[in-house]
């Protein structure tokens, strides 16, 4: 999709620090990390947000979490623990309108969810 930041990153038109990729997702380091490990896992297909994960598209959520497990291993946080979140819409503070999941770890994360 034109004019989409993450589509441009996936297409290699905008540089990124790649961490992992497969048939379904592309993952790279967040430009403004909130933890020692902060990776964005982005489905290759342009979907706006988590609400689009229905019907046959729900498979993408499974592929994202499969990738998350691999990335956690690769980043050395599989044993210590990590968090995977997706922000949806205005109140969820979604700032990029291409579905993505934050994988955070490498420190003790806060119990607070906001
Ligand atoms: P959101 O706020 O939509 O959940 O997350 C968007 C994330 O994308 C933010 O954490 C932000 O730091 C990250 N981000 C925004 N622009 C870029 C970019 O050009 N490159 C990378 N690597 N991350 C970006
Ligand atoms: Zn996109």
CSV table of C-alpha atoms and ligand atoms in Angstrom, one decimal:
chain,number,residue,atom,x,y,z
A,1,UNK,CA,0.0,0.0,0.0
A,2,UNK,CA,1.4,3.4,-1.0
A,3,UNK,CA,1.9,6.0,1.7
A,4,UNK,CA,2.2,3.4,4.4
A,5,UNK,CA,5.4,3.6,6.5
A,6,UNK,CA,5.5,-0.1,7.4
A,7,UNK,CA,4.7,-1.2,3.8
A,8,UNK,CA,7.6,0.9,2.7
A,9,UNK,CA,9.9,-0.6,5.3
A,10,UNK,CA,8.8,-4.2,4.3
A,11,UNK,CA,9.5,-3.3,0.6
A,12,UNK,CA,12.9,-2.0,1.6
A,13,UNK,CA,12.2,1.5,0.4
A,14,UNK,CA,12.9,2.8,4.0
A,15,UNK,CA,15.8,1.2,5.9
A,16,UNK,CA,15.2,-0.8,9.0
A,17,UNK,CA,17.2,-3.0,11.4
A,18,UNK,CA,15.9,-6.4,10.4
A,19,UNK,CA,15.6,-9.0,13.2
A,20,UNK,CA,13.6,-11.7,11.5
A,21,UNK,CA,11.5,-12.4,8.5
A,22,UNK,CA,9.4,-15.3,7.1
A,23,UNK,CA,6.6,-15.7,4.6
A,24,UNK,CA,4.1,-13.9,6.8
A,25,UNK,CA,5.9,-11.3,8.9
A,26,UNK,CA,8.8,-8.9,8.8
A,27,UNK,CA,10.3,-7.9,12.2
A,28,UNK,CA,12.7,-5.0,12.9
A,29,UNK,CA,14.0,-2.9,15.8
A,30,UNK,CA,11.7,-0.1,17.0
A,31,UNK,CA,13.3,3.3,16.2
A,32,UNK,CA,12.4,4.5,19.7
A,33,UNK,CA,13.0,1.5,22.0
A,34,UNK,CA,11.1,1.3,25.3
A,35,UNK,CA,13.1,-1.7,26.5
A,36,UNK,CA,16.5,-3.3,25.8
A,37,UNK,CA,14.7,-5.5,23.3
A,38,UNK,CA,12.0,-3.8,21.4
A,39,UNK,CA,11.1,-5.4,18.1
A,40,UNK,CA,8.1,-4.6,15.9
A,41,UNK,CA,6.6,-7.7,14.3
A,42,UNK,CA,4.7,-6.6,11.2
A,43,UNK,CA,2.5,-8.8,9.0
A,44,UNK,CA,3.6,-8.5,5.4
A,45,UNK,CA,0.0,-8.0,4.4
A,46,UNK,CA,-1.4,-4.5,4.9
A,47,UNK,CA,-4.1,-4.8,7.6
A,48,UNK,CA,-5.1,-1.7,9.6
A,49,UNK,CA,-5.3,-3.1,13.1
A,50,UNK,CA,-6.2,-6.1,15.3
A,51,UNK,CA,-9.8,-5.8,14.3
A,52,UNK,CA,-8.9,-7.0,10.8
A,53,UNK,CA,-7.7,-10.4,12.3
A,54,UNK,CA,-11.0,-12.3,11.6
A,55,UNK,CA,-12.0,-15.1,9.3
A,56,UNK,CA,-9.1,-16.4,7.2
A,57,UNK,CA,-7.0,-13.4,8.4
A,58,UNK,CA,-7.0,-14.8,11.9
A,59,UNK,CA,-4.2,-17.2,10.8
A,60,UNK,CA,-1.9,-14.1,10.7
A,61,UNK,CA,-2.2,-13.7,14.4
A,62,UNK,CA,-1.0,-17.3,14.9
A,63,UNK,CA,1.9,-16.6,12.6
A,64,UNK,CA,2.8,-13.5,14.5
A,65,UNK,CA,3.0,-15.4,17.8
A,66,UNK,CA,5.0,-18.2,16.2
A,67,UNK,CA,7.5,-15.6,15.0
A,68,UNK,CA,7.4,-13.9,18.5
A,69,UNK,CA,8.6,-17.1,20.1
A,70,UNK,CA,11.5,-17.5,17.6
A,71,UNK,CA,12.5,-13.8,17.9
A,72,UNK,CA,12.5,-14.1,21.7
A,73,UNK,CA,14.8,-17.1,21.5
A,74,UNK,CA,17.0,-15.2,19.0
A,75,UNK,CA,17.1,-12.1,21.2
A,76,UNK,CA,17.9,-14.1,24.4
A,77,UNK,CA,14.7,-13.2,26.3
A,78,UNK,CA,12.8,-16.5,25.9
A,79,UNK,CA,13.8,-17.7,29.4
A,80,UNK,CA,13.7,-14.3,31.2
A,81,UNK,CA,10.3,-13.3,29.7
A,82,UNK,CA,8.8,-10.8,27.4
A,83,UNK,CA,5.6,-9.0,26.4
A,84,UNK,CA,3.8,-8.9,23.1
A,85,UNK,CA,1.3,-6.1,22.6
A,86,UNK,CA,-0.7,-4.4,19.8
A,87,UNK,CA,-2.1,-1.0,20.1
A,88,UNK,CA,-5.5,-0.5,18.3
A,89,UNK,CA,-7.1,2.8,17.4
A,90,UNK,CA,-7.2,6.2,19.1
A,91,UNK,CA,-7.5,5.2,22.7
A,92,UNK,CA,-5.0,2.3,22.2
A,93,UNK,CA,-2.5,5.0,21.0
A,94,UNK,CA,-1.9,3.3,17.6
A,95,UNK,CA,0.3,5.7,15.7
A,96,UNK,CA,1.1,3.6,12.5
A,97,UNK,CA,-2.0,2.4,10.7
A,98,UNK,CA,-0.5,-1.0,9.6
A,99,UNK,CA,-1.1,-3.8,12.1
A,100,UNK,CA,2.0,-4.4,14.2
A,101,UNK,CA,3.0,-6.1,17.5
A,102,UNK,CA,5.6,-4.9,19.9
A,103,UNK,CA,7.9,-7.5,21.4
A,104,UNK,CA,9.4,-6.0,24.6
A,105,UNK,CA,11.9,-7.6,27.0
A,106,UNK,CA,15.4,-7.6,28.4
A,107,UNK,CA,14.4,-5.9,31.6
A,108,UNK,CA,11.7,-6.2,34.3
A,109,UNK,CA,8.6,-4.7,32.6
A,110,UNK,CA,6.1,-2.7,34.6
A,111,UNK,CA,2.9,-4.5,36.0
A,112,UNK,CA,1.0,-1.4,34.8
A,113,UNK,CA,-0.7,-1.8,31.5
A,114,UNK,CA,-0.8,1.9,30.8
B,1,LIG,P1,2.3,2.3,17.8
B,1,LIG,O1,2.4,3.5,18.5
B,1,LIG,O2,1.5,2.5,16.5
B,1,LIG,O3,1.8,1.1,18.5
B,1,LIG,O4,3.8,1.9,17.4
B,1,LIG,C1,4.5,2.4,16.3
B,1,LIG,C2,5.9,2.2,16.6
B,1,LIG,O5,6.6,2.4,15.4
B,1,LIG,C3,6.5,3.2,17.7
B,1,LIG,O6,7.0,2.4,18.8
B,1,LIG,C4,7.6,3.9,16.9
B,1,LIG,O7,8.7,4.2,17.7
B,1,LIG,C5,7.9,3.0,15.7
B,1,LIG,N1,8.3,3.7,14.5
B,1,LIG,C6,7.7,4.8,14.0
B,1,LIG,N2,8.4,5.1,12.8
B,1,LIG,C7,9.4,4.2,12.7
B,1,LIG,C8,10.4,4.0,11.7
B,1,LIG,O8,10.5,4.7,10.7
B,1,LIG,N3,11.3,3.0,11.9
B,1,LIG,C9,11.2,2.1,13.0
B,1,LIG,N4,12.1,1.2,13.1
B,1,LIG,N5,10.2,2.3,13.9
B,1,LIG,C10,9.4,3.3,13.8
B,2,LIG,ZN1,1.0,-1.0,5.2
